[in-house]
mmCIF file of C-alpha atoms in Angstrom:
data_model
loop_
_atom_site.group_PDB
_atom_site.id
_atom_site.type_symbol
_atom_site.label_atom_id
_atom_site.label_comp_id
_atom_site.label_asym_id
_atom_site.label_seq_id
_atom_site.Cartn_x
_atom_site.Cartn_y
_atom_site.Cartn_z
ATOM 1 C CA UNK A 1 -57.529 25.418 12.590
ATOM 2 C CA UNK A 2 -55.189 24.204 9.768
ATOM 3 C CA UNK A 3 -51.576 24.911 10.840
ATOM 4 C CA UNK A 4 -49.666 22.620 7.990
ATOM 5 C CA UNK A 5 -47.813 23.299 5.258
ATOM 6 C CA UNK A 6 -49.854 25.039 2.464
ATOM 7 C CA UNK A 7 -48.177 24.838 -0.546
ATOM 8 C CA UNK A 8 -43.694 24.412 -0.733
ATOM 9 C CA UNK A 9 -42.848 26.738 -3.431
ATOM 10 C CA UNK A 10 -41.612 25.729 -5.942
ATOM 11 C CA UNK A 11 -43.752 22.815 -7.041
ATOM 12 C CA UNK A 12 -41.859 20.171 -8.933
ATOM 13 C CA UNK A 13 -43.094 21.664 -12.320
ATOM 14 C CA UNK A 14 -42.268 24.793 -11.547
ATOM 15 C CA UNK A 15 -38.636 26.958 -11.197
ATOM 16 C CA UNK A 16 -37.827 28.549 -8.160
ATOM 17 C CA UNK A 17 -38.255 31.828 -7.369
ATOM 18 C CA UNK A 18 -35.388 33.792 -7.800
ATOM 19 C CA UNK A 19 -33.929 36.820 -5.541
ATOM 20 C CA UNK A 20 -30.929 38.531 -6.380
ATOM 21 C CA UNK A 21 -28.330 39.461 -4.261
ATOM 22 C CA UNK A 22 -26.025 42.409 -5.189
ATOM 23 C CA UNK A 23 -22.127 41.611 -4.843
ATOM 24 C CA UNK A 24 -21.126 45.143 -6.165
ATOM 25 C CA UNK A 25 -20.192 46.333 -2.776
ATOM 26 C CA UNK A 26 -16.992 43.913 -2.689
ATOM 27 C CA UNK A 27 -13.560 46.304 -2.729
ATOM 28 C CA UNK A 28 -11.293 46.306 -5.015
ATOM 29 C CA UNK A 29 -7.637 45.576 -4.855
ATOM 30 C CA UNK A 30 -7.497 49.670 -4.117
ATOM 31 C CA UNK A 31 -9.591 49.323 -1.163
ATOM 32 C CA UNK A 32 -12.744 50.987 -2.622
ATOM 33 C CA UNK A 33 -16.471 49.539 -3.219
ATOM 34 C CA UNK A 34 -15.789 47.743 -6.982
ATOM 35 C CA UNK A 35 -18.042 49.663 -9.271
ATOM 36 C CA UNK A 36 -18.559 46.092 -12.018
ATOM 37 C CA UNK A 37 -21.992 46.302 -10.636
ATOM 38 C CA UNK A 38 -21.796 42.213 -10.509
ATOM 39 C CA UNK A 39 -25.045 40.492 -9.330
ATOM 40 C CA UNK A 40 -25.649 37.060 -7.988
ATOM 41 C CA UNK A 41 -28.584 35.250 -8.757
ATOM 42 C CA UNK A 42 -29.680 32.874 -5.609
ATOM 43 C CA UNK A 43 -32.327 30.083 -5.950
ATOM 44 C CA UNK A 44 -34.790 30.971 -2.771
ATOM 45 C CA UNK A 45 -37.185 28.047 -1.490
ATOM 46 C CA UNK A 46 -40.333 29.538 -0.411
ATOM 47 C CA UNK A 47 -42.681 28.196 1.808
ATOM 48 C CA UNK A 48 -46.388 28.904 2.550
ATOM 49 C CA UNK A 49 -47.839 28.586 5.886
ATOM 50 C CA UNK A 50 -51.642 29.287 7.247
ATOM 51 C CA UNK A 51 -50.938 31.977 10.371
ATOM 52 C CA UNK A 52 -50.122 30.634 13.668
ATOM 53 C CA UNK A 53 -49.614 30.960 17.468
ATOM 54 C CA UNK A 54 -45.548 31.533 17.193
ATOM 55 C CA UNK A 55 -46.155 34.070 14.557
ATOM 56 C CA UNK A 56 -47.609 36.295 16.915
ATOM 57 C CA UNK A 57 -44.453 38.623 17.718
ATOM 58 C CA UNK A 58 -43.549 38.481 14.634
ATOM 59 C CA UNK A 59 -46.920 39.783 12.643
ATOM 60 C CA UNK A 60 -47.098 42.378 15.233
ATOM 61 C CA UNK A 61 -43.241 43.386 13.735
ATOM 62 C CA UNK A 62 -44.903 43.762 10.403
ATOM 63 C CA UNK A 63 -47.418 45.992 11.493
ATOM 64 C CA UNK A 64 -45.343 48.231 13.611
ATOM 65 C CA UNK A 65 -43.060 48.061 10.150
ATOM 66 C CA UNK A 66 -46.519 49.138 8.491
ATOM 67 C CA UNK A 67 -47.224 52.085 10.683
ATOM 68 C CA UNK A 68 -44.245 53.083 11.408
ATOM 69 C CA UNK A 69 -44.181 55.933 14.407
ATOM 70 C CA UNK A 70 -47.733 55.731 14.767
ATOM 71 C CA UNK A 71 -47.685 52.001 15.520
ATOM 72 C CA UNK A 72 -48.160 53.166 19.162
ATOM 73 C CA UNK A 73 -51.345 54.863 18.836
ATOM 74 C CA UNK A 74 -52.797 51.230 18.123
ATOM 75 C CA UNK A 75 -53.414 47.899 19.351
ATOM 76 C CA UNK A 76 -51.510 46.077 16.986
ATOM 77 C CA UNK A 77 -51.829 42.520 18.947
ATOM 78 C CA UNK A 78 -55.406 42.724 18.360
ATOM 79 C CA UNK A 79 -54.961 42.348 14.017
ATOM 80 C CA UNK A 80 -52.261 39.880 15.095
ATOM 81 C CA UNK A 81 -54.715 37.572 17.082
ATOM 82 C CA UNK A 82 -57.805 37.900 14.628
ATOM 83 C CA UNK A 83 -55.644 36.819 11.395
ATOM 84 C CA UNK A 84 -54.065 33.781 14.004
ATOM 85 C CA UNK A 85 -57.773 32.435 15.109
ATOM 86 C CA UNK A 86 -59.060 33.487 11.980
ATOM 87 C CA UNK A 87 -55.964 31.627 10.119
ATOM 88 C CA UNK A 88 -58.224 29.281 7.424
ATOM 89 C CA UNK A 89 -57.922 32.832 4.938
ATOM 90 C CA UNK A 90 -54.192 34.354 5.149
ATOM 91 C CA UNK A 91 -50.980 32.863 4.463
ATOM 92 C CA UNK A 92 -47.425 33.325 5.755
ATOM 93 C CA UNK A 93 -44.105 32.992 3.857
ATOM 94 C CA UNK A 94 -41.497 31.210 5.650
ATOM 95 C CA UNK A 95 -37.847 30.058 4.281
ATOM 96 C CA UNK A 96 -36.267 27.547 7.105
ATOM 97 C CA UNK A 97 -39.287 26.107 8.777
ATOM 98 C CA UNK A 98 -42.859 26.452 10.463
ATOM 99 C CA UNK A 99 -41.060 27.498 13.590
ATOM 100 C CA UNK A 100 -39.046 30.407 11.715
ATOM 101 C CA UNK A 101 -40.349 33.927 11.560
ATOM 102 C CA UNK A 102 -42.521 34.806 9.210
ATOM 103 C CA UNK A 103 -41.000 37.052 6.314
ATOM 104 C CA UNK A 104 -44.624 38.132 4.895
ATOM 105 C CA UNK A 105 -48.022 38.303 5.231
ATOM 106 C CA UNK A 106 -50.923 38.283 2.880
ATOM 107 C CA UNK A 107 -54.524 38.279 5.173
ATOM 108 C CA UNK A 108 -57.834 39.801 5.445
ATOM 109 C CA UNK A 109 -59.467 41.126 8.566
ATOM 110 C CA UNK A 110 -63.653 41.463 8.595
ATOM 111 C CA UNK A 111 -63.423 44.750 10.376
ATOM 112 C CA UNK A 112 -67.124 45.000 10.430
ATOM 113 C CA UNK A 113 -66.992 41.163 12.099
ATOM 114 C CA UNK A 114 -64.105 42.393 14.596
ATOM 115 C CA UNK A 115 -65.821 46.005 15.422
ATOM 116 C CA UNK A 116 -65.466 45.818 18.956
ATOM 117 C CA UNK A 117 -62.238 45.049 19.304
ATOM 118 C CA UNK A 118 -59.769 48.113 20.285
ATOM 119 C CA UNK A 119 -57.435 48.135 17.677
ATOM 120 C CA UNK A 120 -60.162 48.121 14.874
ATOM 121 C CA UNK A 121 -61.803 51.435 16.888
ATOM 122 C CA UNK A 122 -58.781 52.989 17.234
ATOM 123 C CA UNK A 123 -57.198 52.114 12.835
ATOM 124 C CA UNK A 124 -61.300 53.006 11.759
ATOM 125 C CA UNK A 125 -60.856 56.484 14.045
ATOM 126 C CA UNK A 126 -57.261 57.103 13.022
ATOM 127 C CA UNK A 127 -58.039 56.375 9.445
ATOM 128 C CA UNK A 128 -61.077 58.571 9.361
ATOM 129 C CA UNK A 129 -59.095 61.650 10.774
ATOM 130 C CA UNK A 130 -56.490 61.389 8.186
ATOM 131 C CA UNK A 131 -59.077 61.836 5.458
ATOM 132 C CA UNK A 132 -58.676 65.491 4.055
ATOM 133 C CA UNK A 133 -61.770 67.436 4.799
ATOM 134 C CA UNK A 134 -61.673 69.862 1.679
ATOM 135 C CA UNK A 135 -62.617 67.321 -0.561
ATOM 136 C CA UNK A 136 -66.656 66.667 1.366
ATOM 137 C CA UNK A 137 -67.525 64.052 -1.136
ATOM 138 C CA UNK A 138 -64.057 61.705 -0.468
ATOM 139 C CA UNK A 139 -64.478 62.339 3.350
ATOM 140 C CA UNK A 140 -68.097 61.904 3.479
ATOM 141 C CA UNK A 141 -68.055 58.188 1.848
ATOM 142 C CA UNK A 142 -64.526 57.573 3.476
ATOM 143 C CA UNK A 143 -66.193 58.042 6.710
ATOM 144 C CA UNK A 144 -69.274 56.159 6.123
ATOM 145 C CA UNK A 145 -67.516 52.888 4.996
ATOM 146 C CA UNK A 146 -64.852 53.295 8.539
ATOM 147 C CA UNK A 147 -68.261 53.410 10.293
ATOM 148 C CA UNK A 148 -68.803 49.692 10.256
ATOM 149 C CA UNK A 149 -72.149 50.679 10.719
ATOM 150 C CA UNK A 150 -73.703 48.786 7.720
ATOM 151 C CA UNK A 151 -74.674 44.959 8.661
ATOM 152 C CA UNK A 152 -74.413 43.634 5.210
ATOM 153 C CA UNK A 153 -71.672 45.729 3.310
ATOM 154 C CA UNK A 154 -68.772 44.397 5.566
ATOM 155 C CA UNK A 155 -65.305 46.261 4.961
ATOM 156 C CA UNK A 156 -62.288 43.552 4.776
ATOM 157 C CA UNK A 157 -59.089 44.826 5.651
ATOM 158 C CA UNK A 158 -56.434 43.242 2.883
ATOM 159 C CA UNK A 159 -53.064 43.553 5.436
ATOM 160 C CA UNK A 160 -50.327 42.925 3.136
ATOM 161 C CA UNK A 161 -46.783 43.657 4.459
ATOM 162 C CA UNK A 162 -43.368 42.092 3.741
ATOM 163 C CA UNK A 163 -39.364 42.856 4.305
ATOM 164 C CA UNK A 164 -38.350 45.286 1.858
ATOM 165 C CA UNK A 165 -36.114 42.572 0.300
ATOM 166 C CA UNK A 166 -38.621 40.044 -0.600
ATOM 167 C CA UNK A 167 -39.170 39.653 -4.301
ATOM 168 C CA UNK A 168 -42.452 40.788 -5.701
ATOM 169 C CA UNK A 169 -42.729 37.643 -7.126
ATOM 170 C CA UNK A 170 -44.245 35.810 -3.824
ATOM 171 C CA UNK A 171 -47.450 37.860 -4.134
ATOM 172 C CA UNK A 172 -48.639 35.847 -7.219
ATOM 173 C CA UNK A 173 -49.088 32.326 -5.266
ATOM 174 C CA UNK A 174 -50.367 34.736 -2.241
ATOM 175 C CA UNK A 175 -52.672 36.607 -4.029
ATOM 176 C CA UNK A 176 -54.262 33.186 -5.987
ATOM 177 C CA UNK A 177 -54.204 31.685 -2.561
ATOM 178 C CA UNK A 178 -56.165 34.289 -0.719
ATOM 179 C CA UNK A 179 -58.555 34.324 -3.595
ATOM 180 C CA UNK A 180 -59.139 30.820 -3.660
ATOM 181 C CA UNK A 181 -59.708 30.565 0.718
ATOM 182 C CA UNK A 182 -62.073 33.358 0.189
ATOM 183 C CA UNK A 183 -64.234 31.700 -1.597
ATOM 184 C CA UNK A 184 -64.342 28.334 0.245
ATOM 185 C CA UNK A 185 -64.773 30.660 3.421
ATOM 186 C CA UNK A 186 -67.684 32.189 2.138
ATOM 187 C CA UNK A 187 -68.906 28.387 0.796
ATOM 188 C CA UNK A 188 -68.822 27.721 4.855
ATOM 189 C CA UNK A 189 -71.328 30.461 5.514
ATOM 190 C CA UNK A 190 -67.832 32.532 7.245
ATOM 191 C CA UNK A 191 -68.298 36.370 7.613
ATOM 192 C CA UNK A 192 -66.159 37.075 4.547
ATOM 193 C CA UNK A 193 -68.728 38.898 1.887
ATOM 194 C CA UNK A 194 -67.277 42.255 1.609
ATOM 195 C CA UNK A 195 -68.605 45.225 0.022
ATOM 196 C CA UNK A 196 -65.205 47.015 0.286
ATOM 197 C CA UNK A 197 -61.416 45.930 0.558
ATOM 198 C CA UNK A 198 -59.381 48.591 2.497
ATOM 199 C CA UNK A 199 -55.317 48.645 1.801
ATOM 200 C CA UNK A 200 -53.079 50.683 3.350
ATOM 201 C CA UNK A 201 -49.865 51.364 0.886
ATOM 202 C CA UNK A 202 -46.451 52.101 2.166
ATOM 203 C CA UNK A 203 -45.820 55.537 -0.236
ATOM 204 C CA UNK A 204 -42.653 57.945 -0.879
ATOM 205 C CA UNK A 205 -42.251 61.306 -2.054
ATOM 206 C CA UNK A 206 -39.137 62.887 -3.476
ATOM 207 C CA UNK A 207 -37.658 65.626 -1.329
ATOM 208 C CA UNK A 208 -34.417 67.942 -1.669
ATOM 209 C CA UNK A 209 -31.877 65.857 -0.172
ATOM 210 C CA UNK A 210 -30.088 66.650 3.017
ATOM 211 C CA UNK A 211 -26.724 65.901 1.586
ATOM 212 C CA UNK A 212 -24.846 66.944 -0.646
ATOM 213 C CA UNK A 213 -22.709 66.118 -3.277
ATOM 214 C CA UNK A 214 -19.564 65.439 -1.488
ATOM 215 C CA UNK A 215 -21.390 63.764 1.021
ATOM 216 C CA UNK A 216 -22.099 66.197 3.942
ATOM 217 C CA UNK A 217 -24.909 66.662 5.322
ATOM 218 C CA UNK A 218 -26.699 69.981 4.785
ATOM 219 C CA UNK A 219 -28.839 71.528 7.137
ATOM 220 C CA UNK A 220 -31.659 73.005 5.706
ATOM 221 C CA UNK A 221 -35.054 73.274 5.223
ATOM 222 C CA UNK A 222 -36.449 70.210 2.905
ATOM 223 C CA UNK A 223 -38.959 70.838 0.270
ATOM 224 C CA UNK A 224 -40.816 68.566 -1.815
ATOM 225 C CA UNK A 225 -39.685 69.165 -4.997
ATOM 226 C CA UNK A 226 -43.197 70.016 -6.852
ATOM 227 C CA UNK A 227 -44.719 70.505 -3.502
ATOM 228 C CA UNK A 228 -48.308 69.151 -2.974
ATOM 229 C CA UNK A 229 -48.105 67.873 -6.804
ATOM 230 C CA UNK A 230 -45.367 65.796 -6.920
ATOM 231 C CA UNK A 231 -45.641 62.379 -7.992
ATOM 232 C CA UNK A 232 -46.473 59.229 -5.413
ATOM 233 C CA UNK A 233 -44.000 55.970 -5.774
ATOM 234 C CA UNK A 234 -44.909 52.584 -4.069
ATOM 235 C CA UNK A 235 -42.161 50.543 -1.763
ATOM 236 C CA UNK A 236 -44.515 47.608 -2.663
ATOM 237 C CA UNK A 237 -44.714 47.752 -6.364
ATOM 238 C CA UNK A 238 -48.282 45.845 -6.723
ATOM 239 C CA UNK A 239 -49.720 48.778 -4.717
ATOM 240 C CA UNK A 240 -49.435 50.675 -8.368
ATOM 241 C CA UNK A 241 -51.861 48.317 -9.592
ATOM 242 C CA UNK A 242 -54.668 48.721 -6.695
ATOM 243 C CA UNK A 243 -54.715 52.052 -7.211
ATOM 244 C CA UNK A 244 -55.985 52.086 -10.353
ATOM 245 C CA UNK A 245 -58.898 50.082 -8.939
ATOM 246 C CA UNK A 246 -59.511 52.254 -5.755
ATOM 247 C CA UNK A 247 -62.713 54.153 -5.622
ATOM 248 C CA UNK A 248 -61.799 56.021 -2.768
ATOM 249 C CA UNK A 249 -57.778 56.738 -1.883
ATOM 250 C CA UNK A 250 -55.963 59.405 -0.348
ATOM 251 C CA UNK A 251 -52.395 60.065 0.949
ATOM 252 C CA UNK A 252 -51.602 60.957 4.978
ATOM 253 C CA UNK A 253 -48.678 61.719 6.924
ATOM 254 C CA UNK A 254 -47.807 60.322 10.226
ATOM 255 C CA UNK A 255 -49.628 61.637 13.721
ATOM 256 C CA UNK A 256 -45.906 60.826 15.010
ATOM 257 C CA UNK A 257 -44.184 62.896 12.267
ATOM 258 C CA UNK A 258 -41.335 64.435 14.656
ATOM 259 C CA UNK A 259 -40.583 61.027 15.862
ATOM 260 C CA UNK A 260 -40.804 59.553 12.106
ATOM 261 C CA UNK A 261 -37.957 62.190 11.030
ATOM 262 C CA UNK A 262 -35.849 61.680 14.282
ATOM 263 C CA UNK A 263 -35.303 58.039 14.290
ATOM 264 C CA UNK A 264 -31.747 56.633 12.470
ATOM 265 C CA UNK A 265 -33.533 54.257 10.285
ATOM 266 C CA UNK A 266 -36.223 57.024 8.996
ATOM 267 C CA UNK A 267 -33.645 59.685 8.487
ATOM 268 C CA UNK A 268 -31.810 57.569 6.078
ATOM 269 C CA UNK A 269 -34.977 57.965 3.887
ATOM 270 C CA UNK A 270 -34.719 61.997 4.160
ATOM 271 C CA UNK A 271 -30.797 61.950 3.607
ATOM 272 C CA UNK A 272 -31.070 60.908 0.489
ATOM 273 C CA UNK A 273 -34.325 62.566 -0.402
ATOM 274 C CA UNK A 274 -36.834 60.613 0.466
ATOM 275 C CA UNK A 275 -39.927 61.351 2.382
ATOM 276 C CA UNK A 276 -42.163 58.245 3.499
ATOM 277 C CA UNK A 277 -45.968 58.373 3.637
ATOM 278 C CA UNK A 278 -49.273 56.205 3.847
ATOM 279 C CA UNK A 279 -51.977 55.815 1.093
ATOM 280 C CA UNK A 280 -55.416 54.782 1.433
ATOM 281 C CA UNK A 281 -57.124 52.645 -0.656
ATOM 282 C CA UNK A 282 -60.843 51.624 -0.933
ATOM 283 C CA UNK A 283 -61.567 48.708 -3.381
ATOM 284 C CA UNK A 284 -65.156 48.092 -4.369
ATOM 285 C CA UNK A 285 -66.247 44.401 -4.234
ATOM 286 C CA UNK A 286 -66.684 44.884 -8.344
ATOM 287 C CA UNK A 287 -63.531 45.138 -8.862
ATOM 288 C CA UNK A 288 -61.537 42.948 -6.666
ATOM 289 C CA UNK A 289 -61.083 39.957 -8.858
ATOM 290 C CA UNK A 290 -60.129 41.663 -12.132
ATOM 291 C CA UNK A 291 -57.621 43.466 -9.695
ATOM 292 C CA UNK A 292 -55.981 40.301 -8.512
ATOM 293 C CA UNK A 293 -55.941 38.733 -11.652
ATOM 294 C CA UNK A 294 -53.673 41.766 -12.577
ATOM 295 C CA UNK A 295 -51.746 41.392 -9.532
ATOM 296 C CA UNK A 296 -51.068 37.854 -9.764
ATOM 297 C CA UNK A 297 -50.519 38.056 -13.881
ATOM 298 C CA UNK A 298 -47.820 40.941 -13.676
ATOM 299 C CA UNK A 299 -45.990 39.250 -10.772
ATOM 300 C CA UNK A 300 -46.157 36.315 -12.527
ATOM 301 C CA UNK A 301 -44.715 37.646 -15.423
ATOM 302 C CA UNK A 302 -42.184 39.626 -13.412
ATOM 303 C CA UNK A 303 -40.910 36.391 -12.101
ATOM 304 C CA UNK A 304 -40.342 34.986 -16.330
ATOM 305 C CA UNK A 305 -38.417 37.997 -17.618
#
């Protein structure tokens, strides 16, 4: 298994990436946040890495980050140690060096290949129970593809989670990349025909806020604003774009809901009117490339304006 340097971003010929860093919370002479809204613009080396043994701790981190309260209900280390042995499709981003923690991950997991492990049982299970059961058509096929039962229409899980301050930008090289190893895996006679690409989106709804205008914090009941209807927003803004190739998607809420709304971190999100969720999405084989090539052409572009 390759464990080398796949690709130092930026090439020679190309700029680097660029992340901006917000200076607008410096005070002011009176003491108070400066309102000039300044922003600095910081050149960020990125580097690409094929998954490894010392990122195991720290891809398990991005899945808990991915699941949130419900990370307990499965065995994350088993996704962790399929995309490290399984490391010649998936790629890390790194900034220091090999050794440092991995700030992304871009990967796919044969979940019809890995079917006996736990942790596929228990997301395939999980997954299945979240589908609503008033639409029969949605649940019925949902529950059919999570069956794994089907020896040639394999189901690849696409696992793509980053820090919420990575730029968007990083998915264009990741996305090209992924494309590219899937084909030479499947050149190799490797398990990685799929019939269906599975994502799981990191989703918000707007909620009545639980403070108020001066600041306090209100206690009452919090509504979604239009209720069932209101609109779905992406934390990961490529997620937009896979939608509108999904087949099959559908929104759930957390098992661990009470525990979601009672950690620090998660109430911030309610605070200021913001309730987290989960999205489904089921990708047909058909559509996968034009979907990338989207992907990777509007991050792309992103990165020039």
């Amino acid at each position: 298994m390759s464990t080398s340097l796949k690709r130092k971003a930026p090439e020679e010929d190309e700029k680097p990436i660029k992340k901006v860093a917000s200076t607008s919370g410096q005070e002011g002479s009176d003491g108070e946040d400066s309102d000039d809204g300044l922003q600095e613009i910081v050149d960020v080396d990125f580097d690409f890495y094929n998954p490894d043994d010392i990122d195991y701790h720290a891809l398990k981190k991005l899945l808990t980050q991915l699941f949130s309260s419900d990370a307990e209900l499965l065995n994350l280390g088993d996704f962790a140690d399929i995309m490290i042995e399984e490391n010649q499709v998936g790629t890390t981003v790194k900034v220091d060096d090999q050794k440092s923690d991995p700030y992304a991950i871009l990967s796919i997991i044969n979940l019809t290949h890995q079917k006996e492990k736990e942790g596929v049982k228990q997301l395939c299970t999980y997954l299945s129970n979240k589908c609503p059961r008033k639409n029969e058509a949605l649940s019925k096929a949902v529950k059919e593809i999570l069956s794994l039962s089907s020896t040639d229409k394999h189901v690849g899980w696409v696992i793509s989670e980053r820090f919420i301050n990575m730029p968007v930008e990083i998915m264009a090289p990741m996305y090209t990349m992924l494309q590219e190893e899937l084909k030479n895996a499947v050149k190799e006679q490797e398990p990685y025909v799929f019939e269906w690409y599975m994502f799981i989106s990191k989703t918000y709804k707007e909620v009545v806020s639980t403070i108020d205008e001066d600041g306090e914090e209100e206690h009452q009941h919090k509504k979604p604003k239009q209720a069932d209807s209101s609109e779905t927003f992406y934390f990961q803004s490529e997620d937009e774009i896979i939608a509108k190739y999904a087949e099959y998607q559908y929104d759930f809420r957390f098992t661990n809901s009470e525990k979601e709304q009672a950690a620090d971190s998660r109430r911030a999100f309610s605070d200021f009117g913001i309730a987290p969720a989960r999205k489904l999405l089921l990708v047909h084989k058909s559509k996968f490339d034009d979907m990338v090539n989207e992907i990777t052409k509007t991050c792309s572009s992103t990165s020039a304006a």
